Coordinates of C-alpha atoms in Angstrom, one line a residue:
M8 CA 8.5 -39.1 -13.5
D9 CA 7.1 -36.1 -15.5
Y10 CA 5.5 -37.4 -18.9
G11 CA 4.8 -33.6 -20.1
V12 CA 1.6 -32.2 -21.2
V13 CA -0.1 -33.4 -24.0
S14 CA -3.4 -32.5 -26.2
I15 CA -6.1 -35.5 -26.1
A16 CA -9.6 -34.5 -26.9
K17 CA -12.2 -31.6 -27.0
I18 CA -15.7 -32.0 -26.8
E19 CA -18.3 -28.9 -27.4
G20 CA -21.8 -28.2 -27.2
S21 CA -23.4 -26.9 -30.2
Q22 CA -24.7 -23.4 -30.8
R23 CA -28.3 -24.8 -29.9
Y24 CA -27.3 -26.6 -26.6
R25 CA -25.4 -23.2 -25.5
S26 CA -28.5 -21.4 -26.2
L27 CA -30.1 -23.8 -23.8
M28 CA -27.8 -23.2 -20.9
R29 CA -27.8 -19.7 -21.1
S30 CA -31.7 -19.6 -21.2
L31 CA -31.6 -21.8 -18.0
A32 CA -29.2 -19.6 -16.2
E33 CA -30.9 -16.6 -17.2
G34 CA -33.8 -18.0 -15.7
Q35 CA -36.4 -18.1 -19.0
N36 CA -37.0 -21.4 -18.7
S37 CA -37.5 -23.9 -15.6
P38 CA -35.1 -27.1 -16.3
N39 CA -38.1 -29.2 -16.5
E40 CA -39.8 -26.8 -19.6
L41 CA -36.4 -27.7 -21.0
R42 CA -35.8 -31.1 -20.1
E43 CA -36.6 -32.9 -23.9
D44 CA -34.5 -30.3 -25.7
W45 CA -31.7 -30.5 -22.9
F46 CA -31.2 -34.4 -22.9
S47 CA -31.8 -34.7 -27.2
T48 CA -29.5 -31.6 -27.8
C49 CA -26.3 -32.9 -25.4
H50 CA -26.5 -36.3 -26.5
K51 CA -27.1 -35.2 -30.4
T52 CA -24.1 -33.4 -29.7
I53 CA -21.8 -36.3 -28.1
K54 CA -23.0 -38.4 -30.6
R55 CA -21.1 -36.2 -33.5
F56 CA -18.1 -37.3 -31.9
I57 CA -18.3 -40.8 -31.0
P58 CA -18.9 -43.6 -34.4
Q59 CA -22.0 -45.8 -34.6
S60 CA -19.7 -48.9 -33.6
L61 CA -19.7 -47.8 -30.1
S62 CA -23.0 -47.5 -29.6
K63 CA -23.8 -50.4 -27.6
E64 CA -20.6 -49.5 -25.1
L65 CA -22.1 -46.4 -24.9
E66 CA -25.6 -46.6 -24.2
R67 CA -26.0 -45.4 -20.6
W68 CA -24.9 -41.9 -22.2
Q69 CA -28.1 -41.7 -24.2
A70 CA -30.1 -42.6 -20.9
P71 CA -33.2 -40.0 -20.3
T72 CA -31.5 -39.7 -16.5
T73 CA -27.9 -38.8 -17.7
P74 CA -26.7 -34.9 -17.0
P75 CA -24.9 -33.7 -20.0
I76 CA -22.2 -33.0 -17.8
N77 CA -21.5 -36.7 -17.0
A78 CA -21.4 -37.5 -20.5
M79 CA -19.2 -35.0 -21.7
L80 CA -17.0 -35.6 -19.1
L81 CA -16.7 -39.4 -19.4
A82 CA -16.4 -39.2 -23.0
L83 CA -13.2 -37.5 -22.0
Q84 CA -12.2 -39.6 -19.0
A85 CA -12.7 -42.3 -21.9
A86 CA -10.4 -40.9 -24.5
T87 CA -7.5 -40.0 -21.7
E88 CA -7.5 -43.6 -20.8
A89 CA -7.4 -44.9 -23.9
Y90 CA -4.6 -42.1 -24.4
L91 CA -2.6 -43.3 -21.4
D92 CA -3.3 -47.2 -21.8
T93 CA -4.6 -46.7 -17.6
P94 CA -7.3 -45.9 -15.4
L95 CA -7.8 -41.8 -14.7
N96 CA -8.9 -41.3 -11.0
T97 CA -7.4 -37.8 -10.6
S98 CA -8.6 -34.4 -12.7
D99 CA -9.3 -31.0 -12.4
L100 CA -11.4 -28.5 -13.9
V101 CA -11.3 -24.7 -15.1
T102 CA -13.6 -22.3 -16.2
S103 CA -13.2 -18.7 -17.5
T104 CA -16.2 -17.3 -15.1
G105 CA -15.8 -19.5 -11.5
F106 CA -18.2 -21.7 -10.1
S107 CA -21.3 -20.9 -8.5
K108 CA -21.9 -22.9 -5.6
S109 CA -24.6 -25.1 -7.1
N110 CA -22.4 -25.4 -9.9
R111 CA -19.4 -26.9 -7.7
D112 CA -22.3 -29.0 -6.1
L113 CA -23.1 -30.6 -9.4
L114 CA -19.6 -30.7 -10.8
D115 CA -18.4 -32.7 -7.7
L116 CA -21.3 -35.0 -7.7
E117 CA -20.6 -35.9 -11.1
L118 CA -16.8 -36.1 -10.6
N119 CA -17.6 -38.5 -7.8
R120 CA -19.6 -40.7 -9.9
L121 CA -16.7 -41.1 -12.3
G122 CA -14.3 -41.8 -9.7
L123 CA -12.3 -38.8 -10.0
R124 CA -10.7 -36.8 -7.5
R125 CA -9.2 -33.3 -7.8
T126 CA -6.1 -32.7 -6.8
L127 CA -5.8 -28.8 -6.3
G128 CA -8.6 -29.0 -4.0
G129 CA -10.8 -26.5 -6.3
F130 CA -12.0 -25.2 -9.7
S131 CA -10.0 -22.7 -11.0
S132 CA -9.9 -20.1 -13.3
A133 CA -8.9 -20.9 -17.0
L134 CA -7.5 -17.2 -17.3
K135 CA -5.2 -17.5 -14.7
A136 CA -3.8 -21.2 -15.6
A137 CA -3.1 -20.1 -19.0
I138 CA -0.7 -17.2 -17.7
F139 CA 0.6 -20.0 -15.6
A140 CA 0.9 -22.1 -18.8
N141 CA 2.9 -19.3 -20.4
D142 CA 6.0 -19.7 -18.0
M143 CA 4.7 -16.9 -16.1
P144 CA 4.4 -15.1 -13.5
W145 CA 8.0 -16.4 -12.0
N146 CA 10.0 -16.8 -14.9
R147 CA 11.5 -13.4 -15.6
S148 CA 11.6 -12.4 -11.9
Y149 CA 13.3 -15.1 -10.9
L150 CA 15.8 -15.4 -13.9
S151 CA 16.8 -11.5 -13.4
G152 CA 16.8 -11.6 -9.9
I153 CA 15.6 -8.4 -10.0
D154 CA 12.0 -7.2 -8.2
E155 CA 9.3 -6.6 -10.5
T156 CA 5.7 -5.9 -10.6
R157 CA 3.6 -6.0 -13.9
L158 CA 0.4 -6.3 -15.4
V159 CA -0.9 -9.1 -17.4
L160 CA -4.1 -9.1 -19.6
A161 CA -5.4 -12.5 -20.1
V162 CA -8.3 -12.9 -22.9
D163 CA -10.5 -15.8 -23.3
Y164 CA -12.3 -15.5 -27.0
S165 CA -14.8 -18.4 -27.7
R166 CA -17.8 -19.0 -29.9
S167 CA -20.0 -18.6 -26.6
A168 CA -18.4 -14.7 -25.1
L169 CA -15.5 -12.7 -24.8
T170 CA -14.0 -12.7 -21.4
A171 CA -10.4 -10.4 -19.8
G172 CA -9.4 -10.4 -16.7
L173 CA -6.6 -8.2 -15.4
F174 CA -3.9 -9.7 -13.4
I175 CA -1.3 -8.4 -10.8
D176 CA 2.1 -9.9 -11.3
E177 CA 4.1 -8.9 -8.0
N178 CA 7.8 -10.3 -7.6
G179 CA 6.4 -14.0 -8.7
V180 CA 2.5 -13.5 -6.8
L181 CA -0.4 -13.8 -9.6
D182 CA -3.4 -11.8 -8.2
D183 CA -6.7 -11.1 -9.8
H184 CA -7.4 -7.3 -10.2
R185 CA -10.3 -7.1 -13.0
F186 CA -12.6 -9.5 -14.7
L187 CA -15.2 -8.9 -17.3
Q188 CA -17.3 -10.8 -19.5
D189 CA -20.0 -10.6 -22.1
V190 CA -21.7 -13.8 -23.4
D191 CA -23.5 -11.3 -26.1
I192 CA -20.3 -10.7 -28.2
G193 CA -18.7 -14.0 -28.6
A194 CA -17.7 -15.6 -32.1
D195 CA -21.2 -16.8 -32.8
A196 CA -22.5 -13.4 -32.6
S197 CA -20.5 -12.5 -35.7
L198 CA -22.5 -14.9 -37.9
S199 CA -25.5 -12.5 -37.7
N200 CA -26.4 -9.7 -40.4
L201 CA -23.5 -7.4 -41.4
P202 CA -25.0 -4.4 -39.9
W203 CA -24.3 -5.3 -36.7
S204 CA -20.6 -6.1 -37.2
E205 CA -19.4 -2.5 -36.1
E206 CA -21.1 -2.8 -33.1
L207 CA -19.9 -6.1 -32.1
L208 CA -16.3 -4.6 -33.1
L209 CA -17.1 -1.3 -30.4
K210 CA -18.7 -3.6 -28.0
R211 CA -15.6 -5.9 -27.8
R212 CA -13.2 -3.0 -28.0
R213 CA -14.9 -0.8 -25.1
L214 CA -14.8 -4.2 -22.7
L215 CA -11.3 -4.4 -23.1
Q216 CA -10.5 -1.0 -22.9
E217 CA -12.5 -1.2 -19.3
V218 CA -11.0 -4.0 -18.1
T219 CA -7.3 -2.5 -19.0
S220 CA -8.2 1.2 -18.2
L221 CA -5.0 2.8 -16.3
P222 CA -3.6 4.2 -14.2
V223 CA -4.6 1.4 -11.9
T224 CA -5.0 3.4 -8.4
D225 CA -7.1 1.1 -6.1
A226 CA -4.4 -1.5 -5.7
G227 CA -2.9 -0.3 -2.7
F228 CA 0.7 -0.2 -4.5
E229 CA 2.4 1.6 -6.9
L230 CA 1.6 -0.5 -10.2
P231 CA 3.0 0.3 -13.8
G232 CA 1.7 2.4 -16.0
R233 CA 1.1 -0.4 -18.8
V234 CA -0.5 -3.8 -19.7
S235 CA 3.3 -5.5 -20.0
E236 CA 1.9 -9.1 -21.0
L237 CA -0.3 -10.8 -23.0
V238 CA -2.2 -14.3 -23.2
L239 CA -4.9 -15.4 -25.4
I240 CA -7.1 -18.3 -24.9
G241 CA -10.3 -20.1 -26.3
D242 CA -11.2 -21.4 -29.5
R243 CA -11.5 -18.3 -31.6
A244 CA -8.2 -16.9 -29.9
N245 CA -6.5 -16.1 -33.2
D246 CA -8.9 -14.0 -34.7
N247 CA -7.2 -11.4 -36.4
E248 CA -10.3 -8.6 -35.5
L249 CA -9.2 -9.1 -32.2
L250 CA -5.4 -9.2 -32.3
E251 CA -5.6 -6.0 -34.0
I252 CA -7.8 -4.3 -31.0
L253 CA -5.5 -5.5 -28.7
E254 CA -2.9 -4.0 -30.5
E255 CA -4.6 -0.8 -30.0
I256 CA -5.0 -1.3 -26.4
V257 CA -1.9 -2.7 -25.0
G258 CA 0.7 -1.9 -27.7
T259 CA 2.1 -3.7 -30.3
G260 CA 5.4 -5.2 -27.9
P261 CA 2.9 -7.8 -26.2
A262 CA 0.4 -8.4 -29.1
A263 CA 3.5 -8.9 -31.4
R264 CA 5.4 -11.6 -28.4
I265 CA 1.7 -13.2 -29.1
R266 CA 1.8 -13.8 -33.4
D267 CA 5.6 -14.8 -32.8
T268 CA 5.3 -17.3 -29.9
T269 CA 2.5 -18.2 -28.1
Q270 CA -0.9 -18.6 -29.6
Y271 CA 0.0 -18.6 -33.3
N272 CA 3.1 -21.2 -33.4
S273 CA 3.9 -23.2 -30.4
A274 CA 0.5 -23.4 -28.2
D275 CA -3.1 -24.4 -28.9
P276 CA -5.3 -21.6 -27.1
I277 CA -7.9 -24.4 -27.1
F278 CA -5.7 -26.5 -24.5
T279 CA -3.3 -23.6 -22.6
A280 CA -5.5 -23.4 -19.8
V281 CA -5.5 -27.0 -19.3
K282 CA -1.8 -27.3 -19.9
G283 CA -1.6 -24.5 -17.0
I284 CA -3.8 -26.0 -14.8
A285 CA -1.8 -29.5 -15.2
S286 CA 1.4 -28.1 -14.6
L287 CA 0.2 -26.4 -11.2
A288 CA -1.2 -29.9 -10.1
K289 CA 2.3 -31.2 -10.6
Q290 CA 3.8 -28.8 -9.0
K291 CA 1.4 -29.0 -6.2
I292 CA 2.4 -32.7 -5.9
D293 CA 6.0 -32.5 -6.2
E294 CA 5.9 -30.3 -3.4
G295 CA 4.1 -32.0 -1.0
E296 CA 1.2 -29.6 -0.3
Q297 CA -1.4 -32.2 -0.7
S298 CA -0.9 -35.7 -1.5
Y299 CA -2.4 -38.3 -3.3
A300 CA -2.9 -40.2 -0.1
Q301 CA -4.6 -37.2 1.5
L302 CA -6.5 -36.7 -1.1
N303 CA -7.7 -40.5 -1.2
L304 CA -8.6 -40.6 2.2
S305 CA -10.8 -37.2 2.7
V306 CA -12.9 -38.9 -0.2
L307 CA -13.3 -42.2 1.6
Q308 CA -13.8 -40.7 4.9
R309 CA -16.9 -38.7 3.1
H310 CA -18.5 -42.4 2.3
L311 CA -17.0 -44.5 5.3
P312 CA -16.4 -41.9 8.1
T313 CA -14.3 -44.3 10.0
T314 CA -11.9 -44.9 7.9
H315 CA -8.4 -44.3 9.6
S316 CA -5.9 -44.7 6.5
I317 CA -5.5 -46.1 3.6
I318 CA -3.4 -49.3 3.4
R319 CA -3.2 -50.1 -0.2
I320 CA -4.9 -49.1 -3.3
A321 CA -5.3 -50.4 -6.8
P322 CA -6.6 -47.7 -10.0
F323 CA -9.1 -50.0 -11.3
A324 CA -11.3 -52.9 -10.1
V325 CA -14.7 -54.6 -11.1
V326 CA -16.9 -56.1 -9.0
Y327 CA -18.8 -59.2 -10.0
L328 CA -21.2 -60.9 -8.1
F329 CA -22.0 -64.9 -8.1
N330 CA -25.4 -66.4 -9.4
P331 CA -25.5 -70.0 -7.8
E332 CA -28.8 -70.4 -9.7
R333 CA -26.8 -69.9 -13.0
E334 CA -23.5 -70.5 -12.0
G335 CA -22.2 -67.8 -13.1
W336 CA -20.7 -64.4 -12.7
E337 CA -22.5 -61.3 -13.3
K338 CA -21.6 -57.5 -13.3
S339 CA -22.8 -55.3 -10.0
G340 CA -22.3 -52.2 -11.4
V341 CA -19.5 -51.1 -9.5
E342 CA -15.8 -50.5 -11.1
G343 CA -13.2 -47.9 -10.0
S344 CA -10.3 -47.2 -7.7
L345 CA -9.7 -50.0 -5.1
F346 CA -8.9 -49.2 -1.6
I347 CA -7.9 -51.5 1.1
V348 CA -8.6 -49.4 4.1
R349 CA -8.2 -49.0 8.3
T350 CA -11.3 -48.4 9.9
D351 CA -11.8 -47.5 13.6
G352 CA -15.3 -47.5 14.9
G353 CA -17.3 -48.9 17.8
R354 CA -15.8 -52.4 17.4
G355 CA -12.0 -51.0 17.6
E356 CA -9.5 -51.8 15.1
G357 CA -11.2 -52.9 11.6
Y358 CA -10.4 -53.4 7.9
A359 CA -12.7 -52.9 4.6
V360 CA -12.5 -53.3 0.9
F361 CA -13.5 -49.8 -0.8
V362 CA -14.2 -49.6 -3.8
L363 CA -15.1 -46.2 -5.6
N364 CA -17.7 -46.6 -7.9
R365 CA -17.1 -44.4 -11.3
R366 CA -20.6 -45.8 -12.9
G367 CA -23.5 -44.8 -10.1
L368 CA -23.5 -43.8 -6.9
E369 CA -23.8 -47.2 -4.9
N370 CA -19.9 -47.7 -3.7
F371 CA -18.9 -51.1 -2.8
I372 CA -17.5 -51.8 0.7
L373 CA -17.0 -55.3 2.6
R374 CA -15.4 -55.5 6.2
L375 CA -12.7 -58.1 6.4
E376 CA -13.1 -60.4 9.6
K377 CA -12.2 -63.6 9.0
A378 CA -9.7 -65.1 7.3
D379 CA -11.7 -67.8 5.2
Q380 CA -13.6 -64.4 3.7
V381 CA -10.8 -64.2 1.2
E382 CA -9.7 -66.6 -1.4
V383 CA -7.1 -65.4 -4.4
T384 CA -6.5 -67.4 -7.2
E385 CA -4.5 -67.2 -10.5
E386 CA -6.8 -64.4 -12.2
Y387 CA -9.1 -63.3 -9.4
I388 CA -9.7 -62.1 -5.3
I389 CA -12.6 -63.9 -4.6
L390 CA -14.6 -62.3 -1.3
Q391 CA -17.6 -63.4 0.8
D392 CA -20.3 -61.9 2.6
G393 CA -22.4 -64.0 4.2
E394 CA -24.1 -66.0 1.5
T395 CA -23.0 -63.2 -1.3
V396 CA -19.9 -63.9 -3.0
H397 CA -18.0 -61.4 -4.8
G398 CA -15.6 -61.5 -7.0
L399 CA -12.9 -58.7 -8.0
W400 CA -11.1 -58.1 -11.7
I401 CA -7.9 -55.7 -10.8
F402 CA -6.5 -54.3 -13.7
E403 CA -2.4 -54.8 -13.9
E404 CA -0.1 -54.6 -16.7
A405 CA 2.5 -56.9 -17.8
E406 CA 4.8 -54.2 -17.5
G407 CA 4.4 -51.2 -15.4
S408 CA 3.7 -50.0 -12.1
T409 CA 0.4 -52.3 -12.3
Q410 CA 2.6 -55.4 -12.5
G411 CA 1.5 -58.2 -10.0
I412 CA -0.7 -55.6 -8.0
R413 CA -3.7 -58.5 -8.3
E414 CA -1.4 -60.7 -6.2
E415 CA -0.2 -58.2 -3.9
I416 CA -3.9 -56.9 -3.4
G417 CA -5.1 -60.6 -2.7
Q418 CA -2.1 -61.2 -0.4
T419 CA -2.7 -57.3 1.8
M420 CA -6.6 -58.3 2.1
L421 CA -5.7 -62.0 3.3
E422 CA -3.3 -60.3 6.2
C423 CA -5.9 -57.7 7.2
A424 CA -8.5 -60.6 7.3
Q425 CA -6.2 -62.4 9.4
R426 CA -5.2 -59.5 11.8
A427 CA -9.2 -58.5 12.1
E428 CA -9.9 -62.0 12.8
F429 CA -7.0 -62.3 15.3
V430 CA -8.2 -59.1 17.2
G431 CA -11.9 -60.2 17.2
Q432 CA -10.7 -63.1 19.0
T433 CA -8.7 -61.6 21.8
G434 CA -10.5 -58.9 22.2
G435 CA -7.9 -56.3 21.7
E436 CA -5.7 -54.8 19.1
V437 CA -2.2 -56.5 17.9
V438 CA 0.5 -54.7 19.2
Q439 CA 4.3 -54.8 18.6
G440 CA 5.6 -57.9 20.0
Q441 CA 2.7 -60.2 20.5
D442 CA 3.0 -63.4 19.0
Y443 CA 1.0 -62.8 15.8
R444 CA 2.2 -63.6 12.5
F445 CA 0.8 -62.5 8.9
L446 CA 0.9 -63.8 6.0
N447 CA 4.6 -62.3 4.6
G448 CA 6.7 -64.4 2.0
N449 CA 8.3 -67.6 4.0
D450 CA 8.0 -65.8 7.4
G451 CA 4.1 -66.2 7.6
Y452 CA 2.4 -69.1 8.9
E453 CA 0.6 -71.2 6.3
Q454 CA -3.2 -70.2 5.3
Q455 CA -5.8 -72.3 7.4
G456 CA -8.8 -73.8 6.1
P457 CA -12.2 -72.6 6.6
S458 CA -13.2 -72.0 10.2
A459 CA -15.8 -74.6 11.8
G460 CA -19.4 -73.1 10.6
S461 CA -18.4 -71.2 7.8
P462 CA -19.1 -71.8 4.3
D463 CA -16.0 -72.7 2.2
L464 CA -15.7 -70.1 -1.0
M465 CA -14.6 -72.9 -3.2
A466 CA -17.2 -75.0 -2.4
L467 CA -20.0 -72.9 -2.9
L468 CA -18.3 -71.9 -6.5
G469 CA -18.5 -75.9 -6.5
Q470 CA -14.9 -76.0 -7.4
P471 CA -12.1 -77.8 -5.3
R472 CA -10.8 -75.1 -3.0
N473 CA -6.9 -75.6 -4.4
E474 CA -8.0 -75.6 -7.5
P475 CA -8.4 -72.7 -9.6
T476 CA -12.2 -72.1 -10.5
S477 CA -13.2 -72.2 -14.1
A478 CA -16.0 -70.4 -13.2
V479 CA -14.3 -67.4 -12.4
Q480 CA -12.1 -67.9 -15.4
G481 CA -15.4 -67.1 -17.4
V482 CA -15.4 -63.5 -16.4
D483 CA -15.2 -61.2 -19.3
T484 CA -11.7 -59.7 -18.5
N485 CA -12.3 -57.6 -22.4
H486 CA -15.5 -55.7 -21.0
E487 CA -14.0 -52.3 -21.6
Q488 CA -11.0 -53.7 -24.3
Y489 CA -13.5 -52.8 -27.4
L490 CA -13.4 -49.1 -26.2
L491 CA -10.1 -49.1 -25.2
D492 CA -8.7 -50.8 -28.7
F493 CA -10.9 -48.1 -30.4
F494 CA -9.3 -45.2 -29.0
R495 CA -5.9 -46.6 -29.3
K496 CA -6.6 -47.2 -32.9
E497 CA -7.9 -43.6 -33.9
G498 CA -5.4 -42.2 -31.6
A499 CA -8.3 -40.3 -29.2
N500 CA -8.8 -37.9 -32.0
L501 CA -11.9 -36.7 -31.1
Q502 CA -11.6 -32.8 -32.1

């Protein structure tokens, strides 16, 4: 179902934070020299948007080892999950300038820590995404039925920089042709002394003139002699002086359409690029070019190379450890999307439970080998790994797509464990026609008691086997409820 595209939250760095980032990028300082200012500036920026009442919930954001990008992504993830009232495990990122390999690796690492997968498989250009968000390039060509080639100018004007790109739209295919950026003429530069204002305007005009200089002769085919479409994005895109410069360069037609429709009335330029990426991601999913299953499988295979296929998914699960000394449950620090997978390795066909941790680099992986490893209670799923007992709390809605998912996940785990046990006993794979049935409604056989020599899960927990365990009932199921309730109350209003 298409729920549309909405603007949820904006979190930006302060001017000092951007100056630190720039000095690091230009090699003026080493990361170690900037370390103290780096973290203190970032966390002060984040805390400006987060009320003091959330300090206990967000202590890890203030840890000296937390990268600033992780804190920002985590804040946006929390706001989005609160808005949607469901866990978020898929995202895409856009930037005006593109990413270097080192930056891509860093972002991949931080996204993985948060349990977020990228739908489009790459980091996208904000300028190109904004063009798609404004119903270009395909709409006029397809509606008119006439082949058409156009020049589209996209401009990102923010506090940090002025960025411009010239794109060629050839019958619905969009290609970038020129790209220029100057980090010294962003809106913050206008805060300097007045004698410099004319020089700043001149520099901005020169950059835009250079990127739109005509005729465009290096494209390999004939192009129009003017820019026919204009798209503006950025937190200072509604600057009147910028629009006046653009009117001089591209003419009043494209600029007038901006004033009448896109940026000034219907679309927030801060979110335009993100809207375009969201639309592209949905289009890609709808077209089946890269399904969620393929994305999930590729992510899991990086951590567990023997993963063959995904059998079942739960959007969000929390892993607890049973402490026999305290006779209670403790958080393991692992939570995120849960997968039941089939593995193919040296031991042949197998099954495993995998929780992709959004809170750290340690994921939860447990191989299902015997039926008595799994115990499904009224509220939780209990798994045994040797002498260690894990409890899984699985997010499910009273009504919605995740309703009843805990029972379904538990049933699937039990079936997989039974299948793995049968394969281990017979030394071969289960094939169609063999006399073996899984627990599947009334057709399956009843769950057997614990195997000889195997510890009883309920006995380990000090509970009768056929009664719900009060120890499990004591798990704090509202461990994130305070945060979610806050965002719902505030409407995720972080802007």
